[in-house]
CSV table of C-alpha atoms in Angstrom, one decimal:
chain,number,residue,atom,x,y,z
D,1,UNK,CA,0.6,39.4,5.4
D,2,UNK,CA,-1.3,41.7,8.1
D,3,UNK,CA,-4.7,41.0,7.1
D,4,UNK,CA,-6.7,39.4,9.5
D,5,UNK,CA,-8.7,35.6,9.1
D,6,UNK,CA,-11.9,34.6,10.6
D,7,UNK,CA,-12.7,30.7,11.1
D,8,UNK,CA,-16.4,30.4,10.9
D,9,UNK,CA,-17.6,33.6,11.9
D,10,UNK,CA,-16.3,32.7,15.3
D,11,UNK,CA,-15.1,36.2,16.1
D,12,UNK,CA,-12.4,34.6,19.2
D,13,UNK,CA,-10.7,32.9,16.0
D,14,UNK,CA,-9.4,35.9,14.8
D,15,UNK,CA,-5.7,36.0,13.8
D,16,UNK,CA,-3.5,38.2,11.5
D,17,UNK,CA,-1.3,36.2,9.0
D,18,UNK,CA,2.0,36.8,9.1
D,19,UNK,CA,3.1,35.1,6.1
D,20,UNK,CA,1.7,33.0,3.4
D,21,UNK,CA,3.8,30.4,1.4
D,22,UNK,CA,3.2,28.6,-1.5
D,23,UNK,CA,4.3,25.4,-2.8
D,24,UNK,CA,4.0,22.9,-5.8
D,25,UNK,CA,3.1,19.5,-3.5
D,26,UNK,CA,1.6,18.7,-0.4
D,27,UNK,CA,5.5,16.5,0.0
D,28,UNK,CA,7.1,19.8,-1.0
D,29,UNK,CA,5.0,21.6,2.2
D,30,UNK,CA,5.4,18.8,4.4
D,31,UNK,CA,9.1,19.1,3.5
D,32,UNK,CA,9.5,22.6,4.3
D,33,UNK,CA,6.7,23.2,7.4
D,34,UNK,CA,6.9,22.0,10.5
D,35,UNK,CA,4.6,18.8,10.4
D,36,UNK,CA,3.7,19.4,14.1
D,37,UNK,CA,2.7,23.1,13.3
D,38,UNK,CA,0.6,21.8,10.4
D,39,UNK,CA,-1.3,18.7,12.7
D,40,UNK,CA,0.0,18.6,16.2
D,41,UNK,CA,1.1,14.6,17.3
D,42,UNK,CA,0.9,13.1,14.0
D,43,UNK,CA,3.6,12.4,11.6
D,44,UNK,CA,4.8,13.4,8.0
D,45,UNK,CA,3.3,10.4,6.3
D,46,UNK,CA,0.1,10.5,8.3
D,47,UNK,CA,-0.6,13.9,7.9
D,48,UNK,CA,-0.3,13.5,3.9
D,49,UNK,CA,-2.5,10.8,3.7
D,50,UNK,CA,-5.1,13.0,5.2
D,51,UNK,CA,-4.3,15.7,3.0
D,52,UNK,CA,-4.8,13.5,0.2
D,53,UNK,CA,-7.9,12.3,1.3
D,54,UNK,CA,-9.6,15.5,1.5
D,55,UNK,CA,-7.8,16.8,-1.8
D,56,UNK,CA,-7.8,15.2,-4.9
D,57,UNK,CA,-4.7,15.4,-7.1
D,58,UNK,CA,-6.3,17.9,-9.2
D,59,UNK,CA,-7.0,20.4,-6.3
D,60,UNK,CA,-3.2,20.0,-5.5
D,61,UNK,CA,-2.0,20.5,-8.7
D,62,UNK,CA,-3.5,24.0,-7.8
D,63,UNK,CA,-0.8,24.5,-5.5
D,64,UNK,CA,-0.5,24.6,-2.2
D,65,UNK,CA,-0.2,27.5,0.4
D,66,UNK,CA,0.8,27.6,4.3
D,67,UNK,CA,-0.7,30.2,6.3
D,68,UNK,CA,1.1,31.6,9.0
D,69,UNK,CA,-1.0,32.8,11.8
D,70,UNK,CA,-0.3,35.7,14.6
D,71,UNK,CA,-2.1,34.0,17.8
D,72,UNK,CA,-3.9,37.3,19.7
D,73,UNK,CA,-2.1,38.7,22.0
C-alpha cells in the first residue's frame, strides 16, 4: 500500500494502491470483491470464466491478489 502503478507506461494511469489482497481461488476473490469493481456489468459466473480463460489452473494455484487502486485526485 502507497506505492504507485503505471498501466503501460501511460503516465494518466497512474494510481497509488491502497490495499492488496490475496486469496487461494479466483471463487474465493469473486466471493469476497465486489464483482462490479472487478468487471463493471458482468456477473460472478461470467467474470470467472474469463478469468479462467486467460489463467490456467496452474497460474491460479499461484494465488490470487486484488489490487486496490486510489483514482487521482
Amino acid at each position: 500500500p502507497g506505492d504507485s502503478i503505471t498501466f503501460n507506461k501511460n503516465p494518466d494511469t497512474k494510481r497509488t494502491v491502497r490495499n492488496i489482497n490475496n486469496y487461494e481461488t479466483f471463487k474465493e476473490l469473486l466471493e469476497k470483491e465486489d464483482p462490479q469493481a472487478i468487471l463493471p456489468g458482468y456477473e460472478k459466473g461470467v467474470i470467472h470464466q474469463l478469468l479462467r480463460s486467460i489463467y490456467s489452473p496452474s497460474r491460479e494455484r499461484q494465488g490470487v491478489l486484488a489490487f486496490h487502486l486510489q483514482n487521482p485526485v
